[in-house]
XYZ file of C-alpha atoms in Angstrom:
199
model
C 0.000 0.000 0.000
C 2.844 2.370 0.834
C 4.514 1.601 -2.493
C 1.306 2.527 -4.328
C 1.091 5.831 -2.455
C 4.744 6.543 -3.277
C 4.128 5.709 -6.935
C 1.106 8.009 -7.095
C 3.101 10.788 -5.437
C 6.115 10.542 -7.732
C 3.957 10.025 -10.817
C 2.660 13.571 -10.364
C 6.197 14.896 -10.789
C 7.184 12.676 -13.685
C 7.760 14.558 -16.891
C 10.539 13.456 -19.213
C 11.010 17.015 -20.502
C 11.542 18.649 -17.106
C 14.572 18.331 -14.880
C 13.733 17.758 -11.238
C 15.702 19.548 -8.591
C 15.644 19.524 -4.809
C 12.874 22.102 -4.596
C 10.146 19.508 -5.261
C 11.211 17.185 -2.422
C 9.276 19.018 0.346
C 6.156 19.170 -1.839
C 6.474 15.469 -2.701
C 6.923 14.513 0.955
C 3.944 16.655 1.961
C 1.843 15.060 -0.780
C 2.918 11.567 0.336
C 2.111 12.167 3.999
C -1.168 13.922 3.177
C -2.298 11.078 0.932
C -1.278 8.512 3.553
C -3.025 10.234 6.468
C -6.196 10.954 4.504
C -6.346 7.372 3.185
C -6.019 6.051 6.729
C -8.712 8.509 7.869
C -11.148 7.351 5.168
C -10.564 3.677 6.012
C -10.848 4.082 9.770
C -13.842 6.420 9.684
C -15.829 4.218 7.294
C -14.878 1.142 9.334
C -16.174 2.793 12.500
C -19.335 3.920 10.705
C -20.034 0.396 9.460
C -19.398 -1.040 12.926
C -21.818 1.487 14.396
C -24.475 0.612 11.814
C -24.107 -3.130 12.445
C -24.193 -2.670 16.226
C -27.282 -0.457 16.380
C -29.496 -2.167 13.808
C -31.134 -5.576 13.671
C -29.351 -6.533 10.451
C -27.975 -9.676 12.108
C -31.415 -11.224 11.692
C -30.721 -11.376 7.939
C -27.339 -13.134 7.501
C -27.314 -13.007 3.691
C -27.999 -9.293 3.652
C -25.525 -8.805 6.475
C -22.667 -10.471 4.600
C -23.567 -8.825 1.285
C -23.624 -5.361 2.823
C -20.251 -5.971 4.450
C -18.711 -6.692 1.032
C -20.364 -3.591 -0.411
C -19.181 -1.408 2.472
C -15.632 -2.601 1.832
C -15.966 -1.654 -1.823
C -17.469 1.691 -0.779
C -14.338 2.393 1.250
C -12.078 1.612 -1.715
C -14.193 3.619 -4.168
C -14.447 6.621 -1.830
C -10.691 6.837 -1.361
C -10.046 6.485 -5.096
C -12.717 9.092 -5.902
C -10.868 11.612 -3.733
C -7.530 10.749 -5.376
C -6.261 8.842 -2.342
C -4.997 5.293 -2.002
C -7.926 2.883 -2.070
C -5.685 -0.022 -1.075
C -4.427 1.737 2.045
C -7.933 2.872 3.003
C -9.244 -0.665 2.494
C -6.427 -2.120 4.603
C -7.204 0.111 7.580
C -10.931 -0.403 7.037
C -10.314 -4.147 7.307
C -8.293 -3.699 10.494
C -11.073 -1.661 12.103
C -13.809 -4.033 10.931
C -11.969 -7.111 12.184
C -11.448 -5.478 15.564
C -14.827 -3.836 16.128
C -17.360 -5.324 13.726
C -16.717 -9.058 13.909
C -18.588 -9.209 17.228
C -21.602 -7.528 15.660
C -22.015 -10.182 12.955
C -24.177 -13.245 13.368
C -22.403 -16.614 13.534
C -23.476 -17.444 9.993
C -22.204 -14.142 8.621
C -18.917 -14.460 10.548
C -18.232 -17.862 8.979
C -19.358 -16.761 5.532
C -17.320 -13.565 5.423
C -14.223 -15.194 6.897
C -14.252 -18.004 4.334
C -15.134 -15.709 1.436
C -12.388 -13.165 2.151
C -9.811 -15.925 2.703
C -10.774 -17.587 -0.581
C -10.656 -14.322 -2.522
C -7.279 -13.415 -0.990
C -5.678 -16.731 -1.949
C -7.202 -16.615 -5.435
C -6.027 -13.057 -6.125
C -2.538 -13.761 -4.784
C -2.264 -16.801 -7.054
C -3.458 -14.821 -10.080
C -0.939 -12.051 -9.395
C 1.962 -14.478 -9.103
C 0.825 -16.292 -12.272
C 0.542 -13.003 -14.128
C 3.994 -11.892 -12.988
C 5.525 -15.239 -13.882
C 3.917 -15.388 -17.316
C 4.900 -11.819 -18.132
C 8.548 -12.888 -18.039
C 7.979 -15.229 -20.980
C 5.783 -12.943 -23.095
C 8.695 -10.756 -24.156
C 7.572 -7.705 -22.225
C 10.995 -7.462 -20.598
C 13.082 -6.716 -23.668
C 15.803 -4.850 -21.787
C 16.300 -7.335 -19.002
C 19.628 -6.857 -17.212
C 20.637 -9.881 -15.137
C 23.166 -7.826 -13.164
C 20.433 -5.398 -12.113
C 18.290 -8.324 -10.920
C 21.148 -9.881 -8.946
C 22.106 -6.559 -7.359
C 18.444 -5.913 -6.469
C 18.249 -9.317 -4.776
C 21.521 -8.702 -2.937
C 20.397 -5.298 -1.671
C 17.065 -6.765 -0.557
C 18.906 -9.454 1.408
C 21.164 -6.860 3.027
C 18.250 -4.544 3.869
C 16.236 -7.406 5.358
C 19.224 -8.514 7.441
C 19.756 -4.958 8.708
C 16.113 -4.892 9.849
C 15.419 -8.402 11.148
C 18.505 -9.180 13.206
C 18.857 -5.878 15.120
C 15.124 -5.641 15.805
C 15.040 -9.257 16.986
C 17.970 -8.506 19.291
C 16.105 -5.534 20.750
C 12.940 -7.632 21.156
C 14.902 -10.409 22.878
C 16.560 -7.908 25.227
C 13.139 -6.632 26.280
C 11.880 -10.138 27.079
C 12.653 -12.263 30.093
C 14.961 -15.230 29.691
C 13.214 -18.202 28.143
C 9.996 -16.293 27.587
C 9.027 -16.346 23.918
C 12.437 -15.249 22.651
C 13.110 -15.155 18.904
C 15.649 -17.861 18.108
C 18.375 -17.441 15.501
C 16.655 -20.073 13.360
C 13.406 -18.081 13.420
C 15.281 -14.885 12.612
C 16.808 -16.542 9.542
C 13.351 -17.688 8.409
C 11.984 -14.153 8.898
C 14.948 -12.737 6.977
C 14.443 -15.053 4.018
C 10.622 -15.169 4.042
C 10.356 -11.402 3.555
C 11.800 -11.735 0.048
C 8.560 -13.349 -1.130
C 6.856 -9.991 -1.439
């Protein structure tokens, strides 16, 4: 979500005929933070509104309507953020966080099961489609100027950046915990370091 906000921010300043100088950096940073904060605000406020509606109505008596409206409210959040030129993905993420924390208790048992299974199924399906699309695009000839050295250096820098985040933060977390109490082992740290490359 943050990468999409950064892309939208820098896309405003992209013009192959103009030369960018340091004077646009403060404006770009302000635009990035404004878009981020407003996207979070849209997601959280709509999530709280939906939770309020579900809590103070008798919609739980109609599980099909209850689940259907939840899907539509999630789309409303995305569409609202995009309509205002914000990040729909970031708004939807924070909307989901708020709904899972506050609204799951307001759903009937049937709607809880239905929505949980539906969203999990859609998430796995979309993730699979994205990885298939990315994998197939390599063989369709869309990458005509592929530089293997660039790819290897990108992978190396990702490994270094992950290591510089995972190991020091795990050390700090282990220092804050009592001995033997849920400490992060070196084996787990290595898995965390490597598993982050998936994204």
